[in-house]
Amino acid sequence: MLLRLRASLSDSERHSILKLCKDLGYSPKFLGRAESLLELEGPGGPGDRSQFEDHTCVVQVIEMSESCELTARPSQGEDTVVTVGQARFGGGWASLIAGPCAVENIDRLLTIAGSVRDAGATILRGGAYKPRTSPYSFRGLGVDALDYLATAREKTGLPIVSEVLDPRDVEAVGERVDMFQIGSRNMSNASLLDEVGRTTTPVLLKRGMASTVREFLLAAEYVLAAGNPNVILCERGVRGFDNVTRNLLDVGAIAFLKERTHLPVIADPSHAAGRADLVAPIARAGIAAGADGLIIEVHNAPEEARSDGPQALSIDEFKRLAADVRTLLAMDGRRLSGDASADSKHSSDSDSNRGDSTRPESLEVKHHA
Ligand code: PEP
Ligand code: MN
């Protein structure tokens, strides 16, 4: 049996659930460093399940024989809220992640980072290791890019997300990023999923471009089963038969996932569209279908971008999209993280899964022409 526990238990709550397990004759063992999953071994008894279900620390009781559906939303279960700095995903909160496809140099990164933050993004994206279709394309600046991202975080206060391609890089990348990105091409890389699952760093898991929704959920299941509860699912479009857009954003999958899983779900309209003119309408469709946020490629000079330039929004286009997202969320009774009024309302909420980092008061970013 597995117990999925509430986030941030106090010592006495942890003690109380462990005591109940032992009193019922089980040997409990936490899976992973996040300590949100308790594996129970022992013969057990018929009434145990309901005793666990009644315990305030327990979110879900899972029988191992149920194919371990850790991603499933328990009946009337709440959303899991994943928090990265000021950004919150799920539970009525949406957030914008924005930045270049690939980190190209420090000056450009700082310019883009400052601008997307001012427009309402609460996480900076930027590829350091790029999984390009052709081995001859620009494959990223590697560890130098991670250092530039860390500088951008220092100067803007924005947490960073960057893709990890190889299980051997998980430790080094994890020391520098606030959230791992697992790309579409790696969604079913079991060793990579296991490795990020052993950490407590949030994981942005993108849907494989030819993966079913069930395969997508099972990929998330790997991360959860390894002990990391902080997973955000990202629908980024699947392969279609037409080349008008690069991929097809599966809005049906977003709506379905919001029902089927407690995990947050965001949309990536940039890789779905493959062209800047269609990014905003596709993004709005994703939010309307229930997405808890967006990841958007933004560049201060899209025509000069070394990777995915045709789909990059300019800074002004991103600002306009952010305004549209606020309007759509408000219509739906939801809120955008990072907005002053929304955040002050939030501070009076009793959301236990909330991060505590705050946006710095002074903006030290140098804007380069
Ligand atoms: C990216 O975010 O730049 C990227 C490569 O995305 P995907 O894995 O969805 O293709
Ligand atoms: Mn890209």
GROMACS .gro file of C-alpha atoms and ligand atoms in nm:
model
  380
    1MET     CA    1   0.000   0.000   0.000
    2LEU     CA    2   0.113   0.359  -0.064
    3LEU     CA    3   0.003   0.670   0.123
    4ARG     CA    4   0.023   1.003  -0.057
    5LEU     CA    5   0.068   1.265   0.214
    6ARG     CA    6  -0.011   1.636   0.230
    7ALA     CA    7   0.276   1.872   0.148
    8SER     CA    8   0.478   2.029   0.432
    9LEU     CA    9   0.376   1.817   0.728
   10SER     CA   10   0.487   1.936   1.070
   11ASP     CA   11   0.708   1.705   1.279
   12SER     CA   12   0.415   1.611   1.501
   13GLU     CA   13   0.193   1.530   1.201
   14ARG     CA   14   0.469   1.314   1.053
   15HIS     CA   15   0.510   1.142   1.387
   16SER     CA   16   0.137   1.082   1.411
   17ILE     CA   17   0.099   0.913   1.071
   18LEU     CA   18   0.412   0.700   1.126
   19LYS     CA   19   0.275   0.594   1.462
   20LEU     CA   20  -0.059   0.492   1.309
   21CYS     CA   21   0.124   0.281   1.046
   22LYS     CA   22   0.332   0.107   1.309
   23ASP     CA   23   0.036   0.055   1.543
   24LEU     CA   24  -0.142  -0.123   1.257
   25GLY     CA   25   0.160  -0.350   1.210
   26TYR     CA   26   0.321  -0.194   0.901
   27SER     CA   27   0.682  -0.094   0.841
   28PRO     CA   28   0.655   0.249   0.675
   29LYS     CA   29   0.927   0.382   0.445
   30PHE     CA   30   0.936   0.724   0.275
   31LEU     CA   31   1.003   0.710  -0.100
   32GLY     CA   32   1.236   0.986  -0.222
   33ARG     CA   33   1.358   1.295  -0.044
   34ALA     CA   34   1.030   1.484  -0.071
   35GLU     CA   35   0.876   1.253   0.192
   36SER     CA   36   0.533   1.281   0.035
   37LEU     CA   37   0.494   0.913  -0.039
   38LEU     CA   38   0.493   0.649   0.230
   39GLU     CA   39   0.532   0.285   0.130
   40LEU     CA   40   0.383   0.038   0.376
   41GLU     CA   41   0.488  -0.321   0.409
   42GLY     CA   42   0.303  -0.563   0.626
   43PRO     CA   43   0.004  -0.795   0.637
   44GLY     CA   44  -0.245  -0.523   0.731
   45GLY     CA   45  -0.609  -0.568   0.811
   46PRO     CA   46  -0.947  -0.501   0.649
   47GLY     CA   47  -1.022  -0.172   0.829
   48ASP     CA   48  -0.680  -0.016   0.773
   49ARG     CA   49  -0.760   0.163   0.451
   50SER     CA   50  -1.040   0.368   0.604
   51GLN     CA   51  -0.827   0.453   0.908
   52PHE     CA   52  -0.564   0.596   0.673
   53GLU     CA   53  -0.826   0.775   0.464
   54ASP     CA   54  -0.957   0.945   0.777
   55HIS     CA   55  -0.613   1.067   0.885
   56THR     CA   56  -0.567   1.441   0.819
   57CYS     CA   57  -0.216   1.394   0.674
   58VAL     CA   58  -0.325   1.149   0.405
   59VAL     CA   59  -0.437   1.273   0.063
   60GLN     CA   60  -0.478   0.934  -0.102
   61VAL     CA   61  -0.446   0.565  -0.019
   62ILE     CA   62  -0.320   0.359  -0.311
   63GLU     CA   63  -0.318  -0.017  -0.343
   64MET     CA   64  -0.010  -0.128  -0.534
   65SER     CA   65  -0.229  -0.354  -0.745
   66GLU     CA   66  -0.416  -0.050  -0.885
   67SER     CA   67  -0.126   0.005  -1.129
   68CYS     CA   68  -0.006   0.278  -0.895
   69GLU     CA   69  -0.215   0.565  -1.018
   70LEU     CA   70  -0.039   0.835  -0.822
   71THR     CA   71  -0.131   1.089  -1.083
   72ALA     CA   72  -0.504   1.017  -1.057
   73ARG     CA   73  -0.730   1.275  -0.900
   74PRO     CA   74  -0.894   1.111  -0.601
   75SER     CA   75  -1.271   1.159  -0.603
   76GLN     CA   76  -1.338   1.522  -0.503
   77GLY     CA   77  -0.960   1.556  -0.464
   78GLU     CA   78  -0.803   1.898  -0.463
   79ASP     CA   79  -0.554   2.020  -0.720
   80THR     CA   80  -0.189   1.983  -0.630
   81VAL     CA   81  -0.040   2.333  -0.635
   82VAL     CA   82   0.320   2.334  -0.756
   83THR     CA   83   0.509   2.641  -0.640
   84VAL     CA   84   0.832   2.773  -0.791
   85GLY     CA   85   0.933   3.104  -0.630
   86GLN     CA   86   0.637   3.335  -0.683
   87ALA     CA   87   0.485   3.117  -0.954
   88ARG     CA   88   0.197   2.889  -0.858
   89PHE     CA   89   0.036   2.634  -1.084
   90GLY     CA   90  -0.299   2.472  -1.004
   91GLY     CA   91  -0.571   2.536  -0.748
   92GLY     CA   92  -0.699   2.841  -0.937
   93TRP     CA   93  -0.350   2.981  -0.993
   94ALA     CA   94  -0.185   3.017  -1.331
   95SER     CA   95   0.166   3.138  -1.415
   96LEU     CA   96   0.360   3.249  -1.719
   97ILE     CA   97   0.699   3.101  -1.803
   98ALA     CA   98   0.882   3.292  -2.075
   99GLY     CA   99   1.224   3.334  -2.231
  100PRO     CA  100   1.433   3.231  -2.528
  101CYS     CA  101   1.435   2.882  -2.674
  102ALA     CA  102   1.810   2.866  -2.615
  103VAL     CA  103   2.038   3.082  -2.402
  104GLU     CA  104   2.262   3.262  -2.653
  105ASN     CA  105   2.466   3.510  -2.451
  106ILE     CA  106   2.441   3.687  -2.117
  107ASP     CA  107   2.343   4.033  -2.247
  108ARG     CA  108   2.058   3.904  -2.456
  109LEU     CA  109   1.937   3.680  -2.175
  110LEU     CA  110   1.930   3.968  -1.926
  111THR     CA  111   1.741   4.190  -2.167
  112ILE     CA  112   1.477   3.924  -2.233
  113ALA     CA  113   1.455   3.824  -1.865
  114GLY     CA  114   1.390   4.180  -1.744
  115SER     CA  115   1.131   4.240  -2.014
  116VAL     CA  116   0.932   3.920  -1.960
  117ARG     CA  117   0.932   3.977  -1.585
  118ASP     CA  118   0.798   4.330  -1.633
  119ALA     CA  119   0.524   4.188  -1.857
  120GLY     CA  120   0.412   3.936  -1.594
  121ALA     CA  121   0.625   3.621  -1.630
  122THR     CA  122   0.720   3.461  -1.299
  123ILE     CA  123   0.966   3.200  -1.434
  124LEU     CA  124   1.244   3.245  -1.690
  125ARG     CA  125   1.299   2.968  -1.944
  126GLY     CA  126   1.616   2.913  -2.147
  127GLY     CA  127   1.767   2.603  -2.302
  128ALA     CA  128   2.124   2.516  -2.208
  129TYR     CA  129   2.124   2.166  -2.359
  130LYS     CA  130   1.915   2.162  -2.676
  131PRO     CA  131   1.777   1.838  -2.822
  132ARG     CA  132   1.785   1.950  -3.186
  133THR     CA  133   1.640   1.744  -3.467
  134SER     CA  134   1.966   1.776  -3.660
  135PRO     CA  135   2.298   1.716  -3.484
  136TYR     CA  136   2.442   2.005  -3.689
  137SER     CA  137   2.204   2.267  -3.544
  138PHE     CA  138   2.300   2.483  -3.244
  139ARG     CA  139   2.285   2.251  -2.943
  140GLY     CA  140   2.313   2.506  -2.664
  141LEU     CA  141   2.594   2.651  -2.455
  142GLY     CA  142   2.573   2.382  -2.186
  143VAL     CA  143   2.705   2.470  -1.845
  144ASP     CA  144   2.790   2.830  -1.946
  145ALA     CA  145   2.422   2.880  -2.024
  146LEU     CA  146   2.329   2.750  -1.679
  147ASP     CA  147   2.566   3.005  -1.526
  148TYR     CA  148   2.408   3.284  -1.734
  149LEU     CA  149   2.064   3.171  -1.618
  150ALA     CA  150   2.181   3.182  -1.257
  151THR     CA  151   2.303   3.540  -1.315
  152ALA     CA  152   1.966   3.631  -1.468
  153ARG     CA  153   1.791   3.488  -1.162
  154GLU     CA  154   2.013   3.697  -0.933
  155LYS     CA  155   1.941   4.014  -1.126
  156THR     CA  156   1.569   3.969  -1.184
  157GLY     CA  157   1.453   3.745  -0.899
  158LEU     CA  158   1.294   3.511  -1.155
  159PRO     CA  159   1.339   3.139  -1.090
  160ILE     CA  160   1.466   2.942  -1.388
  161VAL     CA  161   1.364   2.633  -1.578
  162SER     CA  162   1.594   2.452  -1.819
  163GLU     CA  163   1.592   2.118  -1.994
  164VAL     CA  164   1.796   1.824  -1.872
  165LEU     CA  165   1.870   1.566  -2.141
  166ASP     CA  166   2.083   1.311  -1.968
  167PRO     CA  167   2.045   1.133  -1.630
  168ARG     CA  168   2.417   1.199  -1.570
  169ASP     CA  169   2.351   1.577  -1.578
  170VAL     CA  170   2.064   1.575  -1.329
  171GLU     CA  171   2.284   1.661  -1.033
  172ALA     CA  172   2.473   1.945  -1.204
  173VAL     CA  173   2.161   2.093  -1.365
  174GLY     CA  174   1.964   2.048  -1.042
  175GLU     CA  175   2.220   2.257  -0.852
  176ARG     CA  176   2.148   2.552  -1.080
  177VAL     CA  177   1.783   2.541  -1.187
  178ASP     CA  178   1.460   2.588  -0.991
  179MET     CA  179   1.269   2.348  -1.215
  180PHE     CA  180   1.382   2.073  -1.451
  181GLN     CA  181   1.232   2.056  -1.798
  182ILE     CA  182   1.195   1.710  -1.949
  183GLY     CA  183   1.148   1.763  -2.321
  184SER     CA  184   0.910   1.598  -2.562
  185ARG     CA  185   1.184   1.376  -2.703
  186ASN     CA  186   1.267   1.244  -2.356
  187MET     CA  187   0.920   1.201  -2.206
  188SER     CA  188   0.959   0.825  -2.200
  189ASN     CA  189   1.322   0.810  -2.092
  190ALA     CA  190   1.269   0.598  -1.780
  191SER     CA  191   1.617   0.651  -1.634
  192LEU     CA  192   1.584   1.028  -1.667
  193LEU     CA  193   1.238   1.021  -1.508
  194ASP     CA  194   1.369   0.807  -1.221
  195GLU     CA  195   1.663   1.037  -1.167
  196VAL     CA  196   1.461   1.362  -1.148
  197GLY     CA  197   1.207   1.171  -0.939
  198ARG     CA  198   1.472   1.114  -0.674
  199THR     CA  199   1.510   1.490  -0.625
  200THR     CA  200   1.267   1.740  -0.477
  201THR     CA  201   1.312   1.995  -0.759
  202PRO     CA  202   0.988   2.057  -0.954
  203VAL     CA  203   0.969   1.893  -1.296
  204LEU     CA  204   0.807   2.040  -1.606
  205LEU     CA  205   0.722   1.729  -1.805
  206LYS     CA  206   0.639   1.782  -2.172
  207ARG     CA  207   0.418   1.544  -2.363
  208GLY     CA  208   0.596   1.331  -2.620
  209MET     CA  209   0.503   1.450  -2.968
  210ALA     CA  210   0.359   1.108  -3.053
  211SER     CA  211   0.254   0.995  -2.707
  212THR     CA  212  -0.095   0.915  -2.592
  213VAL     CA  213  -0.240   1.089  -2.288
  214ARG     CA  214  -0.212   0.762  -2.096
  215GLU     CA  215   0.158   0.731  -2.179
  216PHE     CA  216   0.201   1.094  -2.073
  217LEU     CA  217   0.039   1.024  -1.736
  218LEU     CA  218   0.247   0.712  -1.687
  219ALA     CA  219   0.563   0.916  -1.751
  220ALA     CA  220   0.451   1.150  -1.471
  221GLU     CA  221   0.378   0.841  -1.263
  222TYR     CA  222   0.749   0.748  -1.284
  223VAL     CA  223   0.851   1.079  -1.128
  224LEU     CA  224   0.587   1.057  -0.855
  225ALA     CA  225   0.666   0.693  -0.783
  226ALA     CA  226   1.033   0.782  -0.734
  227GLY     CA  227   0.920   1.024  -0.462
  228ASN     CA  228   0.900   1.367  -0.627
  229PRO     CA  229   0.544   1.506  -0.606
  230ASN     CA  230   0.622   1.835  -0.786
  231VAL     CA  231   0.528   1.762  -1.145
  232ILE     CA  232   0.370   2.003  -1.394
  233LEU     CA  233   0.237   1.847  -1.714
  234CYS     CA  234   0.290   2.042  -2.036
  235GLU     CA  235   0.084   1.986  -2.351
  236ARG     CA  236   0.305   2.108  -2.637
  237GLY     CA  237   0.129   1.966  -2.938
  238VAL     CA  238   0.136   1.631  -3.110
  239ARG     CA  239   0.231   1.537  -3.464
  240GLY     CA  240  -0.041   1.599  -3.719
  241PHE     CA  241  -0.063   1.536  -4.092
  242ASP     CA  242  -0.067   1.902  -4.195
  243ASN     CA  243   0.227   2.140  -4.191
  244VAL     CA  244   0.033   2.464  -4.144
  245THR     CA  245   0.136   2.444  -3.780
  246ARG     CA  246   0.441   2.263  -3.644
  247ASN     CA  247   0.225   2.045  -3.415
  248LEU     CA  248  -0.138   2.026  -3.303
  249LEU     CA  249  -0.207   2.163  -2.956
  250ASP     CA  250  -0.437   1.902  -2.806
  251VAL     CA  251  -0.682   2.121  -2.614
  252GLY     CA  252  -0.900   1.817  -2.551
  253ALA     CA  253  -0.609   1.659  -2.368
  254ILE     CA  254  -0.573   1.969  -2.148
  255ALA     CA  255  -0.942   1.959  -2.053
  256PHE     CA  256  -0.925   1.582  -1.996
  257LEU     CA  257  -0.609   1.601  -1.787
  258LYS     CA  258  -0.758   1.871  -1.565
  259GLU     CA  259  -1.033   1.622  -1.477
  260ARG     CA  260  -0.821   1.311  -1.462
  261THR     CA  261  -0.522   1.425  -1.258
  262HIS     CA  262  -0.459   1.645  -0.956
  263LEU     CA  263  -0.134   1.768  -1.115
  264PRO     CA  264  -0.115   2.113  -1.277
  265VAL     CA  265  -0.129   2.124  -1.657
  266ILE     CA  266   0.016   2.401  -1.873
  267ALA     CA  267   0.027   2.464  -2.248
  268ASP     CA  268   0.320   2.539  -2.477
  269PRO     CA  269   0.170   2.719  -2.777
  270SER     CA  270   0.516   2.807  -2.916
  271HIS     CA  271   0.614   2.452  -3.012
  272ALA     CA  272   0.256   2.375  -3.112
  273ALA     CA  273   0.232   2.669  -3.353
  274GLY     CA  274   0.588   2.683  -3.481
  275ARG     CA  275   0.508   3.035  -3.606
  276ALA     CA  276   0.478   3.352  -3.403
  277ASP     CA  277   0.155   3.478  -3.563
  278LEU     CA  278  -0.043   3.180  -3.427
  279VAL     CA  279   0.109   3.161  -3.079
  280ALA     CA  280  -0.135   3.401  -2.906
  281PRO     CA  281  -0.461   3.247  -3.036
  282ILE     CA  282  -0.336   2.896  -2.956
  283ALA     CA  283  -0.223   3.014  -2.610
  284ARG     CA  284  -0.567   3.162  -2.542
  285ALA     CA  285  -0.728   2.831  -2.645
  286GLY     CA  286  -0.503   2.648  -2.397
  287ILE     CA  287  -0.602   2.880  -2.110
  288ALA     CA  288  -0.970   2.857  -2.207
  289ALA     CA  289  -0.944   2.476  -2.194
  290GLY     CA  290  -0.825   2.503  -1.833
  291ALA     CA  291  -0.445   2.522  -1.852
  292ASP     CA  292  -0.278   2.642  -1.533
  293GLY     CA  293  -0.026   2.850  -1.724
  294LEU     CA  294   0.182   2.884  -2.037
  295ILE     CA  295   0.541   2.843  -2.142
  296ILE     CA  296   0.623   3.086  -2.422
  297GLU     CA  297   0.934   3.143  -2.629
  298VAL     CA  298   1.018   3.514  -2.633
  299HIS     CA  299   1.315   3.689  -2.796
  300ASN     CA  300   1.419   4.052  -2.822
  301ALA     CA  301   1.528   3.997  -3.183
  302PRO     CA  302   1.345   3.685  -3.308
  303GLU     CA  303   1.501   3.711  -3.655
  304GLU     CA  304   1.846   3.667  -3.499
  305ALA     CA  305   1.755   3.375  -3.268
  306ARG     CA  306   1.985   3.073  -3.296
  307SER     CA  307   1.699   2.832  -3.227
  308ASP     CA  308   1.323   2.842  -3.296
  309GLY     CA  309   1.326   3.210  -3.405
  310PRO     CA  310   1.016   3.180  -3.631
  311GLN     CA  311   0.798   3.090  -3.334
  312ALA     CA  312   0.943   3.342  -3.085
  313LEU     CA  313   0.720   3.628  -2.973
  314SER     CA  314   0.869   3.976  -2.955
  315ILE     CA  315   0.859   4.144  -2.616
  316ASP     CA  316   0.558   4.356  -2.717
  317GLU     CA  317   0.368   4.054  -2.845
  318PHE     CA  318   0.431   3.877  -2.517
  319LYS     CA  319   0.302   4.179  -2.322
  320ARG     CA  320  -0.020   4.173  -2.522
  321LEU     CA  321  -0.061   3.800  -2.468
  322ALA     CA  322  -0.006   3.839  -2.092
  323ALA     CA  323  -0.287   4.096  -2.084
  324ASP     CA  324  -0.519   3.855  -2.271
  325VAL     CA  325  -0.432   3.577  -2.027
  326ARG     CA  326  -0.525   3.797  -1.730
  327THR     CA  327  -0.863   3.871  -1.889
  328LEU     CA  328  -0.935   3.504  -1.964
  329LEU     CA  329  -0.833   3.393  -1.616
  330ALA     CA  330  -1.050   3.659  -1.452
  331MET     CA  331  -1.351   3.539  -1.656
  332ASP     CA  332  -1.288   3.194  -1.512
  333GLY     CA  333  -1.241   3.311  -1.151
  334ARG     CA  334  -0.870   3.228  -1.164
  335ARG     CA  335  -0.559   3.437  -1.093
  336LEU     CA  336  -0.220   3.501  -1.246
  337SER     CA  337   0.071   3.459  -1.003
  338GLY     CA  338   0.289   3.764  -0.966
  339ASP     CA  339   0.006   4.013  -1.011
  340ALA     CA  340   0.017   4.241  -0.707
  341SER     CA  341  -0.355   4.228  -0.630
  342ALA     CA  342  -0.376   3.851  -0.682
  343ASP     CA  343  -0.071   3.791  -0.464
  344SER     CA  344  -0.194   4.002  -0.176
  345LYS     CA  345  -0.522   3.813  -0.188
  346HIS     CA  346  -0.322   3.493  -0.193
  347SER     CA  347  -0.121   3.581   0.118
  348SER     CA  348  -0.441   3.565   0.318
  349ASP     CA  349  -0.524   3.221   0.176
  350SER     CA  350  -0.430   2.910   0.370
  351ASP     CA  351  -0.251   2.728   0.090
  352SER     CA  352   0.000   2.499   0.257
  353ASN     CA  353   0.194   2.426  -0.059
  354ARG     CA  354   0.304   2.783  -0.111
  355GLY     CA  355   0.663   2.895  -0.170
  356ASP     CA  356   0.801   3.189   0.016
  357SER     CA  357   1.040   3.365  -0.218
  358THR     CA  358   0.953   3.723  -0.296
  359ARG     CA  359   1.022   3.946  -0.590
  360PRO     CA  360   1.311   4.185  -0.522
  361GLU     CA  361   1.215   4.547  -0.485
  362SER     CA  362   1.472   4.702  -0.716
  363LEU     CA  363   1.507   4.605  -1.077
  364GLU     CA  364   1.874   4.585  -1.155
  365VAL     CA  365   1.851   4.449  -1.505
  366LYS     CA  366   2.049   4.634  -1.765
  367HIS     CA  367   1.847   4.662  -2.084
  368HIS     CA  368   2.057   4.639  -2.397
  369ALA     CA  369   1.936   4.773  -2.727
  370PEP     C1  370   1.189   2.359  -2.590
  370PEP     O1  371   1.113   2.389  -2.496
  370PEP     O2  372   1.268   2.441  -2.641
  370PEP     C2  373   1.175   2.226  -2.654
  370PEP     C3  374   1.276   2.170  -2.718
  370PEP     O3  375   1.051   2.176  -2.637
  370PEP     P1  376   0.993   2.031  -2.679
  370PEP     O4  377   1.069   1.933  -2.596
  370PEP     O5  378   0.849   2.043  -2.644
  370PEP     O6  379   1.017   2.014  -2.828
  371MN      MN  380   1.228   2.569  -2.867
   0.00000   0.00000   0.00000
